[in-house]
CSV table of C-alpha atoms in Angstrom, one decimal:
chain,number,residue,atom,x,y,z
A,1,MET,CA,89.1,94.6,74.1
A,2,SER,CA,90.5,92.8,77.2
A,3,LEU,CA,91.4,94.8,80.3
A,4,LEU,CA,95.1,94.3,79.6
A,5,ASP,CA,94.7,95.8,76.1
A,6,HIS,CA,93.3,99.0,77.6
A,7,PRO,CA,95.7,102.0,76.9
A,8,GLU,CA,96.0,102.8,80.6
A,9,ALA,CA,96.8,99.2,81.4
A,10,GLN,CA,99.4,99.1,78.7
A,11,ALA,CA,101.0,102.2,80.1
A,12,LEU,CA,101.1,100.8,83.6
A,13,LEU,CA,102.6,97.5,82.3
A,14,ALA,CA,105.3,99.4,80.3
A,15,ASP,CA,106.2,101.4,83.4
A,16,ALA,CA,106.5,98.2,85.5
A,17,GLU,CA,109.0,96.5,83.1
A,18,VAL,CA,112.4,96.2,84.8
A,19,SER,CA,115.2,94.5,82.9
A,20,ALA,CA,118.1,92.5,84.4
A,21,ALA,CA,120.4,95.3,83.5
A,22,ASP,CA,118.3,97.8,85.5
A,23,VAL,CA,118.7,95.8,88.8
A,24,ARG,CA,122.2,94.6,88.2
A,25,GLY,CA,124.4,95.8,91.1
A,26,CYS,CA,121.4,96.5,93.4
A,27,ARG,CA,123.2,94.9,96.3
A,28,ASP,CA,126.1,97.3,95.9
A,29,ARG,CA,123.8,100.2,95.7
A,30,LEU,CA,122.0,99.1,98.9
A,31,THR,CA,125.4,98.9,100.6
A,32,ARG,CA,126.2,102.5,99.5
A,33,PHE,CA,122.7,103.6,100.5
A,34,LEU,CA,123.1,102.2,104.0
A,35,GLY,CA,126.5,103.9,104.3
A,36,ARG,CA,125.0,107.1,105.5
A,37,TYR,CA,122.6,105.3,108.0
A,38,LEU,CA,124.8,102.7,109.6
A,39,PRO,CA,126.7,105.3,111.8
A,40,ARG,CA,123.3,105.9,113.5
A,41,PHE,CA,123.5,102.4,115.0
A,42,TYR,CA,125.7,102.2,118.1
A,43,ARG,CA,127.5,98.8,117.7
A,44,ASP,CA,129.1,96.8,114.8
A,45,GLU,CA,126.6,94.0,115.4
A,46,GLN,CA,123.7,96.4,115.0
A,47,ARG,CA,125.1,97.8,111.8
A,48,GLU,CA,125.5,94.3,110.5
A,49,LEU,CA,122.0,93.3,111.4
A,50,ALA,CA,120.6,96.5,109.9
A,51,GLY,CA,121.9,95.4,106.5
A,52,VAL,CA,120.5,91.9,107.1
A,53,VAL,CA,117.0,93.2,107.9
A,54,LEU,CA,117.0,95.7,105.0
A,55,GLN,CA,117.9,92.9,102.5
A,56,GLY,CA,115.1,90.8,104.0
A,57,LYS,CA,112.6,93.6,103.7
A,58,LEU,CA,113.6,94.0,100.0
A,59,SER,CA,113.4,90.2,99.3
A,60,ASN,CA,110.5,88.2,98.0
A,61,LEU,CA,109.7,86.7,101.4
A,62,GLN,CA,105.9,86.5,101.9
A,63,ARG,CA,106.2,87.3,105.6
A,64,LYS,CA,108.9,89.9,106.4
A,65,THR,CA,109.2,89.4,110.1
A,66,ALA,CA,112.5,88.8,112.0
A,67,GLU,CA,112.3,85.0,111.9
A,68,PRO,CA,112.0,84.4,108.2
A,69,ILE,CA,114.5,87.2,107.5
A,70,ALA,CA,117.0,85.5,109.8
A,71,TYR,CA,116.5,82.1,108.1
A,72,LEU,CA,116.9,83.7,104.7
A,73,ALA,CA,120.2,85.2,105.7
A,74,GLY,CA,121.4,82.0,107.5
A,75,ARG,CA,121.4,83.7,110.9
A,76,GLN,CA,120.3,82.7,114.3
A,77,ARG,CA,116.7,83.9,114.9
A,78,LYS,CA,117.0,85.5,118.4
A,79,PRO,CA,119.7,88.2,117.7
A,80,VAL,CA,117.6,89.4,114.7
A,81,GLN,CA,114.4,89.4,116.7
A,82,HIS,CA,116.0,91.3,119.5
A,83,PHE,CA,117.5,93.9,117.1
A,84,VAL,CA,114.2,94.5,115.4
A,85,GLY,CA,111.9,94.4,118.4
A,86,ALA,CA,113.9,95.6,121.4
A,87,GLY,CA,117.4,96.6,120.2
A,88,GLY,CA,119.2,99.5,122.0
A,89,TRP,CA,119.4,101.8,119.0
A,90,ASP,CA,117.8,105.2,118.4
A,91,ASP,CA,115.1,105.0,115.6
A,92,GLU,CA,114.6,108.7,115.8
A,93,ALA,CA,118.2,109.3,114.8
A,94,VAL,CA,117.7,107.0,111.8
A,95,MET,CA,114.5,108.8,110.8
A,96,ALA,CA,116.3,112.2,111.1
A,97,GLU,CA,119.0,110.9,108.7
A,98,LEU,CA,116.3,109.8,106.3
A,99,ARG,CA,114.8,113.2,106.3
A,100,ARG,CA,118.2,114.8,105.5
A,101,HIS,CA,118.5,112.3,102.6
A,102,VAL,CA,115.0,113.2,101.4
A,103,ALA,CA,115.9,116.9,101.5
A,104,GLU,CA,118.9,116.3,99.3
A,105,GLU,CA,116.9,114.2,96.7
A,106,LEU,CA,113.5,115.9,96.6
A,107,ALA,CA,113.6,119.4,98.2
A,108,ASP,CA,110.9,121.6,96.8
A,109,PRO,CA,109.6,124.8,98.3
A,110,ASP,CA,106.1,123.9,96.8
A,111,ALA,CA,106.1,120.4,98.4
A,112,VAL,CA,103.1,119.1,100.3
A,113,LEU,CA,103.5,117.6,103.8
A,114,VAL,CA,100.7,115.0,104.0
A,115,LEU,CA,99.3,113.6,107.3
A,116,ASP,CA,97.5,110.3,107.3
A,117,PRO,CA,96.5,107.8,110.0
A,118,SER,CA,96.9,104.1,109.0
A,119,GLY,CA,95.5,101.0,110.8
A,120,PHE,CA,97.2,97.7,111.4
A,121,PRO,CA,94.8,94.9,112.2
A,122,LYS,CA,95.9,92.8,115.3
A,123,LYS,CA,94.6,89.9,117.2
A,124,GLY,CA,94.4,90.0,121.0
A,125,THR,CA,94.6,92.9,123.4
A,126,ALA,CA,98.3,92.9,124.5
A,127,SER,CA,99.9,94.8,121.7
A,128,CYS,CA,100.7,98.4,122.6
A,129,GLY,CA,97.8,100.7,121.7
A,130,VAL,CA,95.6,98.0,120.3
A,131,THR,CA,91.8,98.5,120.6
A,132,ARG,CA,88.6,98.4,118.6
A,133,GLN,CA,88.8,101.5,116.4
A,134,TRP,CA,88.4,102.6,112.8
A,135,CYS,CA,90.7,100.6,110.5
A,136,GLY,CA,90.9,102.2,107.0
A,137,ARG,CA,92.7,99.1,105.6
A,138,LEU,CA,89.6,97.0,106.4
A,139,GLY,CA,87.0,99.8,106.0
A,140,LYS,CA,85.4,99.1,109.3
A,141,VAL,CA,85.8,99.3,113.1
A,142,GLU,CA,88.2,96.5,114.1
A,143,ASN,CA,90.8,95.5,116.6
A,144,CYS,CA,93.9,97.3,115.4
A,145,GLN,CA,96.8,99.6,116.1
A,146,VAL,CA,96.8,103.0,114.4
A,147,GLY,CA,99.9,104.9,113.4
A,148,VAL,CA,100.0,108.6,112.3
A,149,PHE,CA,102.3,109.0,109.3
A,150,LEU,CA,103.9,112.0,107.6
A,151,ALA,CA,105.0,112.0,104.0
A,152,TYR,CA,106.7,114.5,101.6
A,153,ALA,CA,105.1,114.9,98.1
A,154,THR,CA,106.6,116.8,95.2
A,155,ASP,CA,106.5,116.7,91.4
A,156,LYS,CA,109.8,114.8,91.6
A,157,GLY,CA,108.4,112.1,93.8
A,158,TYR,CA,107.4,111.3,97.3
A,159,ALA,CA,108.9,109.9,100.5
A,160,PRO,CA,108.0,108.9,104.0
A,161,LEU,CA,109.2,111.3,106.7
A,162,ASP,CA,107.9,110.2,110.1
A,163,ARG,CA,105.5,108.0,112.1
A,164,GLN,CA,104.2,107.7,115.6
A,165,LEU,CA,101.9,105.1,117.2
A,166,TYR,CA,98.5,106.5,118.4
A,167,LEU,CA,98.0,105.6,122.1
A,168,PRO,CA,94.3,105.5,123.0
A,169,GLN,CA,93.3,107.1,126.3
A,170,GLU,CA,92.4,103.8,127.9
A,171,TRP,CA,96.0,102.7,127.3
A,172,ALA,CA,97.6,106.0,128.3
A,173,GLU,CA,95.8,105.9,131.7
A,174,ASP,CA,96.5,102.2,132.5
A,175,PRO,CA,99.8,101.9,134.4
A,176,GLU,CA,99.9,98.1,134.1
A,177,ARG,CA,99.5,98.1,130.3
A,178,ARG,CA,102.0,100.9,129.9
A,179,GLU,CA,104.6,98.9,132.0
A,180,ALA,CA,103.9,95.7,130.2
A,181,THR,CA,104.6,97.3,126.8
A,182,TYR,CA,107.4,99.7,127.9
A,183,VAL,CA,105.6,102.9,127.0
A,184,PRO,CA,108.0,105.8,127.8
A,185,ALA,CA,106.9,108.0,130.8
A,186,GLY,CA,106.8,111.1,128.6
A,187,VAL,CA,104.2,109.6,126.2
A,188,THR,CA,100.6,110.8,127.1
A,189,PHE,CA,97.3,110.5,125.4
A,190,GLN,CA,97.0,112.8,122.3
A,191,GLU,CA,94.4,113.0,119.6
A,192,SER,CA,95.7,112.1,116.2
A,193,TRP,CA,95.8,115.8,115.1
A,194,ARG,CA,98.0,116.7,118.0
A,195,ILE,CA,100.4,113.9,117.0
A,196,GLY,CA,100.2,115.3,113.5
A,197,LEU,CA,101.3,118.7,114.9
A,198,GLU,CA,104.3,117.1,116.6
A,199,LEU,CA,105.3,115.3,113.4
A,200,LEU,CA,105.1,118.6,111.5
A,201,ASP,CA,107.2,120.4,114.1
A,202,ARG,CA,109.8,117.6,114.3
A,203,SER,CA,110.1,116.7,110.6
A,204,GLY,CA,109.2,119.9,108.7
A,205,ALA,CA,111.9,122.1,110.1
A,206,GLY,CA,114.7,120.7,107.9
A,207,LEU,CA,112.6,120.5,104.6
A,208,PRO,CA,111.2,123.2,102.4
A,209,PHE,CA,107.5,122.9,101.8
A,210,GLY,CA,104.5,125.0,100.8
A,211,TRP,CA,101.4,123.1,102.0
A,212,VAL,CA,100.0,120.8,104.6
A,213,ALA,CA,97.3,118.3,103.5
A,214,GLY,CA,95.3,115.7,105.4
A,215,ASP,CA,92.0,113.9,105.6
A,216,ASP,CA,89.0,115.0,107.5
A,217,GLU,CA,90.3,113.5,110.8
A,218,PHE,CA,92.6,116.5,110.7
A,219,GLY,CA,90.5,119.0,108.8
A,220,ARG,CA,87.5,118.9,111.1
A,221,ALA,CA,89.6,119.8,114.1
A,222,SER,CA,89.3,123.6,114.3
A,223,THR,CA,92.1,123.8,116.8
A,224,PHE,CA,94.4,122.0,114.4
A,225,ARG,CA,93.7,124.5,111.7
A,226,ALA,CA,94.2,127.3,114.1
A,227,ALA,CA,97.6,125.8,115.1
A,228,LEU,CA,98.7,125.7,111.5
A,229,ARG,CA,97.7,129.3,111.0
A,230,LEU,CA,99.7,130.2,114.2
A,231,ARG,CA,102.7,128.5,112.6
A,232,GLU,CA,102.0,130.5,109.4
A,233,LEU,CA,101.6,127.3,107.4
A,234,HIS,CA,99.3,127.0,104.4
A,235,TYR,CA,96.9,124.1,104.5
A,236,VAL,CA,94.3,122.4,102.3
A,237,LEU,CA,92.4,119.9,104.6
A,238,ASP,CA,89.4,117.7,103.9
A,239,VAL,CA,86.3,118.2,105.9
A,240,PRO,CA,83.2,116.0,106.2
A,241,CYS,CA,80.3,116.5,103.7
A,242,ASN,CA,77.9,117.5,106.6
A,243,THR,CA,80.1,120.3,107.9
A,244,SER,CA,78.1,123.4,109.0
A,245,MET,CA,79.2,126.5,107.1
A,246,ARG,CA,78.0,129.8,105.7
A,247,ASP,CA,78.9,131.4,102.4
A,248,LEU,CA,80.0,134.9,103.2
A,249,SER,CA,79.1,136.1,99.6
A,250,GLU,CA,75.5,134.9,100.1
A,251,ALA,CA,72.8,137.5,100.8
A,252,PRO,CA,71.3,137.2,104.3
A,253,ALA,CA,67.6,136.1,104.6
A,254,PRO,CA,65.1,139.0,105.1
A,255,GLY,CA,65.4,140.3,108.7
A,256,ARG,CA,68.8,138.6,109.2
A,257,ARG,CA,72.2,140.2,109.4
A,258,ARG,CA,74.3,137.2,108.3
A,259,PRO,CA,74.0,134.5,105.6
A,260,PRO,CA,72.4,131.2,106.8
A,261,TRP,CA,74.2,128.2,108.1
A,262,ARG,CA,73.8,125.0,106.0
A,263,ARG,CA,75.5,121.7,105.2
A,264,VAL,CA,78.4,122.1,102.8
A,265,ASP,CA,77.1,119.3,100.5
A,266,GLU,CA,73.7,120.9,100.3
A,267,TRP,CA,75.2,124.3,99.6
A,268,ALA,CA,77.4,122.8,96.8
A,269,LYS,CA,74.4,121.1,95.2
A,270,ALA,CA,72.5,124.4,95.1
A,271,GLN,CA,75.3,126.2,93.2
A,272,PRO,CA,74.6,127.1,89.5
A,273,ALA,CA,76.6,125.3,86.8
A,274,SER,CA,78.2,128.6,85.9
A,275,ARG,CA,80.0,128.7,89.2
A,276,TRP,CA,81.8,125.4,88.6
A,277,ARG,CA,85.2,125.6,86.8
A,278,ARG,CA,86.8,122.9,84.7
A,279,ILE,CA,90.4,122.3,85.9
A,280,ALA,CA,93.0,120.0,84.4
A,281,VAL,CA,94.9,118.1,87.1
A,282,GLY,CA,97.3,115.9,85.0
A,283,ASP,CA,97.8,113.9,81.9
A,284,GLY,CA,96.0,110.6,81.2
A,285,ALA,CA,96.2,107.9,78.5
A,286,LYS,CA,93.2,109.6,76.7
A,287,GLY,CA,94.2,113.2,77.3
A,288,PRO,CA,94.2,115.6,80.2
A,289,LYS,CA,92.4,114.5,83.5
A,290,VAL,CA,89.8,117.1,84.4
A,291,VAL,CA,87.7,117.8,87.5
A,292,ARG,CA,85.2,120.5,88.2
A,293,ALA,CA,85.7,122.8,91.2
A,294,LEU,CA,84.1,125.8,92.9
A,295,GLU,CA,85.3,128.0,95.8
A,296,ALA,CA,83.9,130.4,98.3
A,297,TRP,CA,85.0,132.3,101.3
A,298,VAL,CA,83.2,130.8,104.3
A,299,GLN,CA,83.0,130.5,108.1
A,300,THR,CA,82.5,127.4,110.1
A,301,ARG,CA,81.8,126.9,113.8
A,302,ASP,CA,83.7,124.8,116.4
A,303,GLU,CA,81.9,122.3,118.7
A,304,ASP,CA,81.2,125.1,121.2
A,305,GLY,CA,79.3,127.1,118.5
A,306,CYS,CA,82.1,129.7,118.2
A,307,VAL,CA,82.3,131.2,114.7
A,308,GLY,CA,85.7,130.7,113.2
A,309,ARG,CA,87.9,132.8,110.9
A,310,ARG,CA,87.3,133.3,107.2
A,311,GLU,CA,88.6,130.3,105.2
A,312,ARG,CA,88.5,129.2,101.5
A,313,LEU,CA,86.1,126.4,100.9
A,314,VAL,CA,87.1,124.4,97.8
A,315,VAL,CA,84.7,121.7,96.5
A,316,ILE,CA,86.1,119.2,94.0
A,317,ARG,CA,84.0,117.0,91.8
A,318,THR,CA,85.1,114.4,89.2
A,319,VAL,CA,83.4,114.4,85.8
A,320,ALA,CA,82.5,110.7,85.9
A,321,SER,CA,78.9,109.5,85.4
A,322,ALA,CA,78.9,108.8,89.2
A,323,PRO,CA,81.0,111.7,90.4
A,324,GLN,CA,83.0,111.7,93.6
A,325,VAL,CA,83.1,114.9,95.6
A,326,TRP,CA,85.6,116.3,98.1
A,327,TYR,CA,85.2,119.3,100.4
A,328,THR,CA,88.3,121.1,101.7
A,329,LEU,CA,89.1,124.2,103.8
A,330,SER,CA,92.2,126.3,103.2
A,331,ASN,CA,93.8,129.4,104.6
A,332,ALA,CA,95.4,130.2,101.2
A,333,PRO,CA,95.3,133.9,100.4
A,334,ARG,CA,93.2,135.3,97.6
A,335,GLY,CA,96.1,135.4,95.2
A,336,VAL,CA,96.6,131.6,95.1
A,337,PRO,CA,94.7,130.3,92.0
A,338,LEU,CA,92.0,127.7,92.4
A,339,ARG,CA,93.8,125.2,90.3
A,340,ARG,CA,96.6,125.1,92.8
A,341,LEU,CA,94.2,124.4,95.7
A,342,VAL,CA,92.7,121.6,93.6
A,343,ARG,CA,96.0,119.9,93.1
A,344,VAL,CA,97.1,120.0,96.8
A,345,PRO,CA,94.5,117.5,98.1
A,346,GLY,CA,95.7,115.0,95.4
A,347,ARG,CA,98.9,114.6,97.3
A,348,ARG,CA,96.9,112.7,100.0
A,349,HIS,CA,96.7,109.9,97.5
A,350,ASP,CA,100.5,109.9,97.5
A,351,VAL,CA,100.5,108.9,101.2
A,352,GLU,CA,98.1,106.1,100.5
A,353,GLU,CA,100.5,104.9,97.8
A,354,VAL,CA,103.5,105.2,100.3
A,355,LEU,CA,101.7,103.1,102.9
A,356,GLN,CA,100.2,100.6,100.5
A,357,ALA,CA,103.7,100.1,98.9
A,358,GLY,CA,105.2,99.8,102.4
A,359,LYS,CA,102.7,97.1,103.5
A,360,GLY,CA,103.0,95.2,100.3
A,361,GLU,CA,106.6,95.5,99.3
A,362,VAL,CA,108.7,96.0,102.5
A,363,GLY,CA,106.4,94.5,105.2
A,364,LEU,CA,105.4,97.7,106.9
A,365,GLY,CA,102.7,95.8,108.8
A,366,HIS,CA,104.9,92.7,109.5
A,367,TYR,CA,105.9,92.9,113.1
A,368,GLU,CA,105.3,90.7,116.1
A,369,VAL,CA,106.6,92.5,119.2
A,370,ARG,CA,104.0,94.0,121.4
A,371,SER,CA,105.9,96.9,122.9
A,372,TRP,CA,106.1,100.6,122.1
A,373,VAL,CA,109.7,100.1,120.7
A,374,GLY,CA,108.5,96.9,119.0
A,375,TRP,CA,106.2,99.1,116.9
A,376,HIS,CA,108.6,102.0,116.1
A,377,HIS,CA,111.7,99.9,115.4
A,378,PRO,CA,110.1,97.8,112.6
A,379,MET,CA,108.3,100.8,111.2
A,380,THR,CA,111.6,102.7,111.0
A,381,LEU,CA,113.4,99.8,109.2
A,382,SER,CA,110.4,99.3,106.8
A,383,LEU,CA,110.3,103.0,105.9
A,384,LEU,CA,114.0,103.0,105.3
A,385,ALA,CA,113.6,100.0,102.9
A,386,LEU,CA,110.7,101.8,101.2
A,387,TRP,CA,112.8,104.9,100.7
A,388,PHE,CA,115.5,102.8,99.1
A,389,LEU,CA,112.9,101.5,96.6
A,390,ILE,CA,111.8,105.0,95.9
A,391,VAL,CA,115.4,106.1,95.3
A,392,GLU,CA,115.9,103.1,93.0
A,393,LYS,CA,112.8,103.9,91.0
A,394,ARG,CA,114.0,107.4,90.5
A,395,ARG,CA,117.4,106.1,89.4
A,396,LEU,CA,115.6,104.0,86.7
A,397,GLY,CA,113.7,107.1,85.6
A,398,GLY,CA,110.3,106.0,86.8
A,399,GLY,CA,107.9,108.4,88.6
A,400,ASN,CA,106.4,107.4,91.9
A,401,PRO,CA,103.0,105.9,91.5
A,402,GLY,CA,100.3,108.4,92.4
A,403,VAL,CA,102.5,111.5,92.3
A,404,ASN,CA,100.3,113.0,89.5
A,405,GLY,CA,97.1,111.7,91.0
A,406,ALA,CA,94.9,108.7,90.6
A,407,ALA,CA,93.5,108.1,87.1
A,408,ASP,CA,90.0,107.3,88.2
A,409,ALA,CA,89.6,110.4,90.3
A,410,GLY,CA,91.1,112.9,88.0
A,411,GLY,CA,94.3,113.2,90.0
A,412,VAL,CA,92.5,114.3,93.2
A,413,CYS,CA,92.2,111.1,95.2
A,414,ALA,CA,92.0,107.3,94.6
A,415,ALA,CA,88.6,105.9,93.9
A,416,ALA,CA,87.4,103.6,96.6
A,417,PRO,CA,87.0,99.9,95.5
A,418,ALA,CA,83.5,98.4,95.3
A,419,GLY,CA,82.2,97.7,98.8
A,420,ALA,CA,84.9,99.8,100.5
A,421,ALA,CA,84.4,103.0,102.6
A,422,ALA,CA,84.2,106.1,100.5
A,423,PRO,CA,87.0,108.7,100.7
A,424,GLY,CA,86.9,110.7,103.9
A,425,ALA,CA,85.7,114.0,102.5
A,426,ASN,CA,82.7,112.4,100.9
A,427,ARG,CA,81.4,110.4,103.8
A,428,GLY,CA,77.7,110.1,104.6
A,429,GLY,CA,76.6,112.1,107.6
A,430,GLY,CA,74.9,109.2,109.4
A,431,GLN,CA,77.9,106.9,109.7
A,432,PRO,CA,79.5,106.4,113.2
A,433,SER,CA,82.7,108.1,114.3
A,434,PRO,CA,86.0,106.2,113.9
A,435,SER,CA,86.9,107.0,117.5
A,436,PRO,CA,85.5,109.4,120.0
A,437,GLU,CA,89.1,110.2,121.0
A,438,ARG,CA,91.3,110.0,118.0
A,439,GLY,CA,89.9,113.1,116.2
A,440,ILE,CA,88.0,115.7,118.2
A,441,ALA,CA,84.7,116.8,116.6
A,442,ASP,CA,85.5,120.5,116.4
A,443,LEU,CA,83.4,121.2,113.4
A,444,PRO,CA,79.6,120.9,114.1
A,445,LEU,CA,78.1,118.5,111.6
A,446,VAL,CA,74.5,119.1,110.7
A,447,ARG,CA,71.6,116.8,109.9
A,448,GLY,CA,68.1,118.1,110.2
A,449,GLY,CA,69.5,121.1,112.1
A,450,GLY,CA,71.2,119.0,114.8
A,451,LYS,CA,74.8,118.0,115.5
A,452,VAL,CA,76.0,114.5,114.6
A,453,SER,CA,79.2,112.6,115.0
A,454,ALA,CA,81.8,112.7,112.3
A,455,PRO,CA,81.6,109.6,110.0
A,456,PRO,CA,84.6,107.2,109.8
A,457,ARG,CA,87.7,107.8,107.8
A,458,ALA,CA,88.1,105.9,104.5
A,459,THR,CA,90.8,105.4,103.8
A,460,GLY,CA,108.5,98.2,92.7
A,461,ARG,CA,109.4,95.1,94.3
A,462,ILE,CA,113.0,94.0,93.9
A,463,LYS,CA,113.0,90.3,94.3
A,464,GLY,CA,116.3,88.7,95.2
A,465,LEU,CA,118.9,91.4,95.3
A,466,GLN,CA,121.3,90.9,92.4
């Protein structure tokens, strides 16, 4: 049997079929879609160019930067370039309108807000925020910019909500580089988890949701988890496999008052088979997708050695012959069932789908202006184009890819391709940190009894509008 004859491949191909009737009138629908956003642009010329750029983002252009978009539309290059890279319009007003639109389409009190940093490889040193840092797209430390993204994931679909460029400390403290790239005076250095908090505060206020999820760049920051508890938000956050923890149900060693501290992966391996529960996380071509999971009430320590509050540790393991394992911490109360806590981390895969679709379909990484605005303007227009694609797919009756989880990982997270970095929560303890600044090493990570740095984070097209 060939790969294309496989039942799961056939299901994907069937879902990908789009007839001429399905896309007929797409241009008119795009015009109606833009109707609610164009008032957020100040001048008639800006509103006209917004339509030009969105059509270019949704076209079959290989490179979706301002110049080819202008040529495709029969426009002069410079006005389009200026609009995209330095135009005097408020991208935050456009994103706020997008969030109101998402609330109308997808609002769900059990939704998951998912935080994820994404790297954009760049050449040279002049682009705002560029430096050598972990780039999940390449699976290695490379010269890149990093954006922190927030997405909304529900059973009905998902949507991008917000974005902000990460500004490394070396950039934030360099007046000449700030001036050269027009970094606003109010922008200071922030770790990625602090940016994540700002995105949650800014974007979560107008949307109902039940959970916050993120990879171990967020989960390992004890201060971030404490800030979520202060906001009375429930979270399920990945932590590294070499996190130091103690199982509060475990009996202390003789002569000790408290249970011993140990690596979370070593603790999980020592648990009896009877403690692992089989949990269905979605439907697959051959039946329900199943993972095994176990939970415990635990404590961790921050980097100063201070013992933290009680949290629920949930370990998730696929049932494949070479299983993948994820380790998460949550502040969910005792009454929340384990199966719910297993499903929440699967929403992280939805963000990966959002960003991959954005980079592949609407040119999320196709921008050429080096300034602060030159990053946020193109990102805003690309996310708007991506949201239109999502709305169109929902109109056609198709579910968003990844909403029910990745097939290979039982609906928990996408499996890493051969040779790529493993998912964040399953990293090896001896790998280097993605950045000493981007995510503060709050959780002590143990190897042979000593602390070590956190390992690096892993990480439909409509051609020719009819």
